[in-house]
Amino acid sequence: MSRKEIVLVTGANGEVGHGLIKHLGENQLANIVAIDIHPLDEELRPYCREMITGDILDKMLLGRLVFAYEIRTIYHLASILSTRAEFNPEAAHRVNVEGTLNLLRLGVEQSQWQGRAVKFIYPSSIAVYGLPDLATKEREGRLSEWQWTAPRTMYGCNKLYCEHLGRYYASYYRQLARDRHPASIDFRCVRFPGLISAFTLPAGGTSDYAPEMIHQAAQNLPYACFVRPDTRIPFMVMPDAVRALVDLEAAPRAQLSTEVYNVTSFSLSAAEIRAEVRNEFPQAQVSFEPDLARQGIIDSWPADVDDDLARKDWDWRPQYGHQQAFYNYLFPNIRQRYA
Ligand code: SER
């Protein structure tokens, strides 16, 4: 029986899922099978060959996929973000870690079935970093992949651990077993900065003040920013995030010297974001009302990250720097969205 080659996308309804599915679908780059806990958004349906409403913790559901399709790549996007995860850390752990484990296992089974490595593309996050205080954050500036990885959120712990699990499943899975099968997954991971989309809003993240500020201003609604004006982390707009994922998938394995890559575009303070927003929407009402707990999380994330390795290994370059991000992508599209 011949099986169809597909790309599996988990967390399909999420911010990144939206961007990725549209990109893959519009450019006819893949037959997409989408999984989400909620029914797939109407606008994504035309791009997908199959939509599965279900839980990545449901092993039976995933088991069925092993036999139904020939999976080229798994984009495992499903996750509970950093703020939401703090309200129920154990539930977040189940989704973020056990869910990932289930997908890794599916990837290994598929790889063995096919006799070649299924690509496993995993978005990690700046949340894997944990700087102890603001003085250190300021002093350290751009962090490379291996520095200060002592996260202080459940989400950050989950992401960091899953980076390690990915490496383990790709290279060392059942390393002592006599009947060890040679084929396993080809695990590739990008650590994203805060992401901003013109078309969707994130749910439950701690970097959400940036997208929220912009989207609120475009609707002429007031916004109380939950971090201090001097708060600085790196950001990227969604088209670059999607390109990072698909470019990493396309990169020849021989060029990749590691499994985990920082990617970034621009680093801005909350005050600088407000200045851009006010430049475009002079009537915007943005105040600063820091939430000390969420502020503590953001203060532990780096002011910037070093993505030189991604640039060197697979030619990563963001297309949207600071100015292009606001004036060529965010503002025109957001204006149109709320017009
Ligand atoms: N944007 C995410 C969050 O705030 C970080 O990966 O949780």
Short mmCIF file of C-alpha atoms and ligand atoms in Angstrom, two decimals:
data_model
loop_
_atom_site.label_atom_id
_atom_site.label_comp_id
_atom_site.label_asym_id
_atom_site.label_seq_id
_atom_site.Cartn_x
_atom_site.Cartn_y
_atom_site.Cartn_z
CA MET A 1 0.00 0.00 0.00
CA SER A 2 1.51 3.36 -0.94
CA ARG A 3 1.23 6.00 1.72
CA LYS A 4 1.09 9.71 1.25
CA GLU A 5 4.02 11.90 2.22
CA ILE A 6 2.90 14.56 4.64
CA VAL A 7 4.15 17.21 7.01
CA LEU A 8 2.63 17.03 10.48
CA VAL A 9 1.95 20.31 12.31
CA THR A 10 0.95 20.24 15.99
CA GLY A 11 -0.48 23.32 17.71
CA ALA A 12 -1.89 24.22 14.31
CA ASN A 13 -4.24 26.93 15.60
CA GLY A 14 -1.50 28.78 17.45
CA GLU A 15 0.32 31.90 16.31
CA VAL A 16 3.21 30.11 14.66
CA GLY A 17 0.89 27.39 13.34
CA HIS A 18 -1.16 30.00 11.48
CA GLY A 19 1.88 31.54 9.86
CA LEU A 20 3.51 28.22 9.01
CA ILE A 21 0.43 26.51 7.58
CA LYS A 22 -0.39 29.51 5.40
CA HIS A 23 3.17 29.66 4.14
CA LEU A 24 3.43 25.94 3.39
CA GLY A 25 -0.07 25.86 1.90
CA GLU A 26 0.15 28.99 -0.26
CA ASN A 27 3.49 27.91 -1.69
CA GLN A 28 2.36 24.29 -2.09
CA LEU A 29 5.37 23.08 -0.17
CA ALA A 30 3.69 20.19 1.62
CA ASN A 31 0.63 18.04 2.19
CA ILE A 32 -0.28 19.17 5.67
CA VAL A 33 -1.86 17.14 8.44
CA ALA A 34 -2.76 19.56 11.23
CA ILE A 35 -3.41 18.66 14.86
CA ASP A 36 -4.88 20.96 17.45
CA ILE A 37 -6.81 20.53 20.65
CA HIS A 38 -9.54 22.77 19.15
CA PRO A 39 -11.16 22.44 15.71
CA LEU A 40 -8.92 23.99 13.08
CA ASP A 41 -9.61 27.64 12.22
CA GLU A 42 -11.73 27.98 9.08
CA GLU A 43 -9.12 30.02 7.24
CA LEU A 44 -6.49 27.27 7.60
CA ARG A 45 -8.68 24.41 6.38
CA PRO A 46 -8.13 24.88 2.65
CA TYR A 47 -4.39 24.37 3.14
CA CYS A 48 -4.66 21.08 5.01
CA ARG A 49 -5.12 17.56 3.72
CA GLU A 50 -6.41 16.42 7.09
CA MET A 51 -7.34 18.15 10.32
CA ILE A 52 -7.30 16.26 13.55
CA THR A 53 -8.97 17.68 16.62
CA GLY A 54 -7.23 15.93 19.46
CA ASP A 55 -4.69 15.92 22.22
CA ILE A 56 -0.98 15.25 21.73
CA LEU A 57 -1.17 13.38 25.04
CA ASP A 58 -3.43 10.82 23.33
CA LYS A 59 -0.98 8.08 22.34
CA MET A 60 -3.63 6.10 20.45
CA LEU A 61 -4.30 9.07 18.21
CA LEU A 62 -0.61 9.54 17.44
CA GLY A 63 -0.15 5.79 17.01
CA ARG A 64 -2.72 5.79 14.22
CA LEU A 65 -0.70 8.40 12.35
CA VAL A 66 2.35 6.13 12.22
CA PHE A 67 0.48 3.76 9.96
CA ALA A 68 -1.61 6.20 7.96
CA TYR A 69 1.09 8.46 6.54
CA GLU A 70 4.66 8.75 5.47
CA ILE A 71 5.75 11.70 7.56
CA ARG A 72 8.51 13.82 6.03
CA THR A 73 8.70 16.36 8.83
CA ILE A 74 7.09 17.00 12.18
CA TYR A 75 6.72 20.65 13.13
CA HIS A 76 5.92 20.28 16.80
CA LEU A 77 4.52 23.69 17.73
CA ALA A 78 1.98 22.80 20.45
CA SER A 79 2.91 24.31 23.78
CA ILE A 80 1.60 26.18 26.82
CA LEU A 81 3.42 29.52 26.96
CA SER A 82 5.30 31.00 29.90
CA THR A 83 2.65 33.07 31.71
CA ARG A 84 -0.13 30.53 31.32
CA ALA A 85 2.17 27.71 32.43
CA GLU A 86 2.75 29.39 35.79
CA PHE A 87 -0.94 29.05 36.66
CA ASN A 88 -0.81 25.28 36.38
CA PRO A 89 2.80 24.16 36.11
CA GLU A 90 2.11 20.42 36.25
CA ALA A 91 -0.47 20.62 33.46
CA ALA A 92 2.00 22.68 31.42
CA HIS A 93 4.65 20.05 32.06
CA ARG A 94 2.32 17.36 30.75
CA VAL A 95 1.64 19.20 27.50
CA ASN A 96 5.10 20.67 26.99
CA VAL A 97 7.20 17.67 27.99
CA GLU A 98 5.04 14.53 27.81
CA GLY A 99 3.43 15.85 24.64
CA THR A 100 6.84 16.40 23.09
CA LEU A 101 7.98 12.96 24.21
CA ASN A 102 4.98 11.43 22.41
CA LEU A 103 5.85 13.28 19.22
CA LEU A 104 9.53 12.31 19.47
CA ARG A 105 8.47 8.69 19.87
CA LEU A 106 6.18 9.00 16.84
CA GLY A 107 9.11 10.46 14.91
CA VAL A 108 11.37 7.57 15.86
CA GLU A 109 8.76 4.96 14.91
CA GLN A 110 8.23 6.65 11.57
CA SER A 111 11.96 6.89 10.95
CA GLN A 112 12.36 3.18 11.62
CA TRP A 113 9.38 2.36 9.42
CA GLN A 114 10.77 4.45 6.58
CA GLY A 115 14.42 3.55 7.14
CA ARG A 116 15.36 7.24 7.00
CA ALA A 117 15.37 10.10 9.46
CA VAL A 118 12.12 12.03 9.85
CA LYS A 119 12.89 15.69 10.42
CA PHE A 120 11.69 17.03 13.74
CA ILE A 121 11.50 20.84 13.84
CA TYR A 122 11.10 22.22 17.33
CA PRO A 123 10.62 25.85 18.37
CA SER A 124 12.35 26.57 21.63
CA SER A 125 12.53 30.01 23.22
CA ILE A 126 14.53 32.72 24.94
CA ALA A 127 12.67 31.47 28.02
CA VAL A 128 15.39 28.78 28.36
CA TYR A 129 17.65 31.54 29.67
CA GLY A 130 17.59 32.65 33.27
CA LEU A 131 19.68 35.66 34.23
CA PRO A 132 19.93 36.19 37.98
CA ASP A 133 19.49 40.00 38.06
CA LEU A 134 19.30 43.13 35.92
CA ALA A 135 22.96 44.06 36.41
CA THR A 136 23.98 40.69 34.95
CA LYS A 137 21.45 41.06 32.12
CA GLU A 138 22.91 44.45 31.23
CA ARG A 139 26.49 43.31 31.54
CA GLU A 140 26.06 40.12 29.49
CA GLY A 141 24.18 41.65 26.52
CA ARG A 142 23.88 39.10 23.69
CA LEU A 143 23.84 35.53 24.93
CA SER A 144 25.00 32.58 22.91
CA GLU A 145 23.28 29.21 23.02
CA TRP A 146 25.16 27.78 26.00
CA GLN A 147 25.18 30.77 28.38
CA TRP A 148 22.93 31.29 31.43
CA THR A 149 20.55 28.42 30.70
CA ALA A 150 19.00 28.26 34.18
CA PRO A 151 15.36 29.08 33.42
CA ARG A 152 13.01 30.30 36.13
CA THR A 153 9.68 29.42 34.47
CA MET A 154 8.05 26.02 34.00
CA TYR A 155 7.83 26.79 30.27
CA GLY A 156 11.55 27.63 30.11
CA CYS A 157 12.46 24.44 32.00
CA ASN A 158 10.23 22.44 29.66
CA LYS A 159 11.74 23.95 26.52
CA LEU A 160 15.31 23.46 27.69
CA TYR A 161 14.66 19.86 28.69
CA CYS A 162 12.94 19.13 25.37
CA GLU A 163 15.98 20.50 23.53
CA HIS A 164 17.99 17.84 25.36
CA LEU A 165 15.36 15.17 24.72
CA GLY A 166 15.47 15.98 21.01
CA ARG A 167 19.22 15.55 20.94
CA TYR A 168 18.89 12.30 22.91
CA TYR A 169 16.25 10.83 20.62
CA ALA A 170 18.22 11.84 17.53
CA SER A 171 21.55 10.39 18.61
CA TYR A 172 21.40 8.20 21.68
CA TYR A 173 17.94 6.65 21.91
CA ARG A 174 18.18 3.16 23.47
CA GLN A 175 21.93 3.33 23.04
CA LEU A 176 22.56 0.14 25.01
CA ALA A 177 19.85 -2.02 23.44
CA ARG A 178 21.06 -5.04 21.50
CA ASP A 179 18.26 -4.67 18.98
CA ARG A 180 18.85 -0.95 18.59
CA HIS A 181 17.54 0.33 15.27
CA PRO A 182 19.91 2.64 13.40
CA ALA A 183 17.25 5.04 12.05
CA SER A 184 16.07 7.86 14.27
CA ILE A 185 14.85 11.41 13.94
CA ASP A 186 16.76 14.36 12.56
CA PHE A 187 16.14 16.88 15.37
CA ARG A 188 16.49 20.60 14.58
CA CYS A 189 15.57 23.39 16.95
CA VAL A 190 15.41 27.18 16.87
CA ARG A 191 15.24 29.32 19.97
CA PHE A 192 12.82 32.11 19.16
CA PRO A 193 12.78 35.58 20.70
CA GLY A 194 9.41 37.25 21.38
CA LEU A 195 7.28 36.84 18.24
CA ILE A 196 4.94 39.45 16.80
CA SER A 197 2.33 38.76 14.13
CA ALA A 198 0.14 41.27 12.31
CA PHE A 199 -2.67 38.74 11.99
CA THR A 200 -2.93 36.87 15.28
CA LEU A 201 -2.37 37.56 18.95
CA PRO A 202 -0.43 35.17 21.15
CA ALA A 203 -2.11 33.54 24.15
CA GLY A 204 -0.49 33.27 27.54
CA GLY A 205 3.05 34.45 26.79
CA THR A 206 5.15 36.90 28.77
CA SER A 207 6.51 38.74 25.73
CA ASP A 208 2.90 39.46 24.73
CA TYR A 209 3.09 43.14 25.79
CA ALA A 210 4.69 44.01 22.45
CA PRO A 211 2.03 42.52 20.15
CA GLU A 212 -0.75 43.62 22.53
CA MET A 213 0.48 47.22 22.56
CA ILE A 214 0.53 47.41 18.76
CA HIS A 215 -2.81 45.66 18.19
CA GLN A 216 -4.57 47.73 20.86
CA ALA A 217 -3.26 51.01 19.41
CA ALA A 218 -4.45 50.06 15.94
CA GLN A 219 -7.96 49.61 17.35
CA ASN A 220 -7.73 52.90 19.21
CA LEU A 221 -7.95 51.10 22.55
CA PRO A 222 -5.91 52.05 25.62
CA TYR A 223 -3.19 49.68 26.75
CA ALA A 224 -1.55 49.24 30.15
CA CYS A 225 1.82 47.64 29.53
CA PHE A 226 2.71 45.07 32.22
CA VAL A 227 6.47 45.72 32.15
CA ARG A 228 8.67 48.78 32.84
CA PRO A 229 9.59 51.08 29.93
CA ASP A 230 13.29 50.08 30.10
CA THR A 231 12.50 46.35 29.72
CA ARG A 232 14.43 44.96 26.78
CA ILE A 233 14.27 41.59 25.03
CA PRO A 234 14.78 40.50 21.40
CA PHE A 235 11.87 40.20 18.97
CA MET A 236 11.05 38.88 15.53
CA VAL A 237 8.04 39.23 13.24
CA MET A 238 6.12 36.17 12.12
CA PRO A 239 7.28 35.97 8.46
CA ASP A 240 10.88 35.69 9.69
CA ALA A 241 9.90 33.12 12.32
CA VAL A 242 8.23 30.97 9.66
CA ARG A 243 11.22 31.36 7.37
CA ALA A 244 13.56 30.29 10.16
CA LEU A 245 11.55 27.08 10.58
CA VAL A 246 11.35 26.20 6.90
CA ASP A 247 14.95 27.21 6.17
CA LEU A 248 16.16 25.05 9.02
CA GLU A 249 14.10 22.17 7.66
CA ALA A 250 15.63 22.65 4.22
CA ALA A 251 19.26 22.96 5.37
CA PRO A 252 21.52 20.06 4.38
CA ARG A 253 22.27 18.01 7.50
CA ALA A 254 25.99 18.11 6.81
CA GLN A 255 25.99 21.88 7.29
CA LEU A 256 24.49 21.71 10.77
CA SER A 257 27.07 21.69 13.53
CA THR A 258 24.55 21.54 16.39
CA GLU A 259 20.88 20.81 17.12
CA VAL A 260 19.87 24.09 18.77
CA TYR A 261 20.19 27.53 17.18
CA ASN A 262 19.41 31.01 18.43
CA VAL A 263 17.63 33.18 15.88
CA THR A 264 16.72 36.81 16.31
CA SER A 265 15.92 40.00 14.50
CA PHE A 266 15.89 43.17 16.65
CA SER A 267 16.10 44.05 20.31
CA LEU A 268 13.91 46.85 21.67
CA SER A 269 12.82 48.24 25.01
CA ALA A 270 9.12 48.59 25.79
CA ALA A 271 9.59 52.40 25.62
CA GLU A 272 11.08 52.09 22.12
CA ILE A 273 8.13 49.96 21.02
CA ARG A 274 5.76 52.59 22.40
CA ALA A 275 7.65 55.30 20.49
CA GLU A 276 7.13 53.40 17.21
CA VAL A 277 3.48 52.81 18.02
CA ARG A 278 2.96 56.50 18.78
CA ASN A 279 4.74 57.49 15.61
CA GLU A 280 2.22 55.47 13.60
CA PHE A 281 -0.85 55.99 15.81
CA PRO A 282 -0.35 59.42 17.46
CA GLN A 283 -3.57 59.00 19.47
CA ALA A 284 -2.35 55.74 21.09
CA GLN A 285 -2.84 55.63 24.87
CA VAL A 286 -0.12 53.42 26.32
CA SER A 287 0.64 53.50 30.04
CA PHE A 288 3.10 51.43 32.06
CA GLU A 289 1.70 49.42 34.96
CA PRO A 290 4.31 46.76 35.69
CA ASP A 291 3.13 43.45 37.04
CA LEU A 292 6.00 42.51 39.36
CA ALA A 293 5.74 38.77 38.81
CA ARG A 294 5.66 38.93 35.02
CA GLN A 295 8.34 41.61 35.14
CA GLY A 296 10.55 39.20 37.10
CA ILE A 297 10.24 36.65 34.30
CA ILE A 298 11.10 39.12 31.55
CA ASP A 299 14.04 40.49 33.56
CA SER A 300 15.52 36.98 33.59
CA TRP A 301 15.42 36.80 29.78
CA PRO A 302 18.34 38.23 27.80
CA ALA A 303 18.37 41.71 26.28
CA ASP A 304 19.59 40.10 23.07
CA VAL A 305 20.83 36.78 21.71
CA ASP A 306 23.73 35.86 19.49
CA ASP A 307 22.55 34.04 16.36
CA ASP A 308 25.91 33.89 14.58
CA LEU A 309 25.88 30.10 14.49
CA ALA A 310 22.58 29.98 12.56
CA ARG A 311 23.93 32.63 10.19
CA LYS A 312 27.06 30.62 9.59
CA ASP A 313 25.61 27.10 9.38
CA TRP A 314 22.41 27.57 7.39
CA ASP A 315 22.63 31.14 6.18
CA TRP A 316 19.96 32.47 8.52
CA ARG A 317 19.23 36.22 8.06
CA PRO A 318 16.07 38.00 9.19
CA GLN A 319 14.40 39.90 6.36
CA TYR A 320 12.67 42.29 8.74
CA GLY A 321 14.98 44.45 10.80
CA HIS A 322 13.50 46.92 13.27
CA GLN A 323 12.28 49.49 10.69
CA GLN A 324 11.04 46.97 8.11
CA ALA A 325 9.24 45.01 10.81
CA PHE A 326 7.16 48.00 11.88
CA TYR A 327 6.75 49.96 8.66
CA ASN A 328 6.69 47.24 5.97
CA TYR A 329 4.95 44.44 7.83
CA LEU A 330 3.25 45.23 11.14
CA PHE A 331 1.69 48.65 10.66
CA PRO A 332 0.32 48.25 7.12
CA ASN A 333 -1.12 44.79 7.78
CA ILE A 334 -2.52 45.64 11.21
CA ARG A 335 -4.15 48.81 9.85
CA GLN A 336 -5.81 46.76 7.16
CA ARG A 337 -6.87 44.10 9.63
CA TYR A 338 -8.81 46.55 11.80
CA ALA A 339 -9.91 48.91 9.02
N1 SER B 1 6.71 34.30 23.70
C1 SER B 1 6.93 33.24 24.64
C2 SER B 1 6.37 33.56 25.96
O1 SER B 1 6.28 34.72 26.26
C3 SER B 1 8.40 33.00 24.81
O2 SER B 1 8.76 31.94 24.02
O3 SER B 1 6.04 32.69 26.68
#
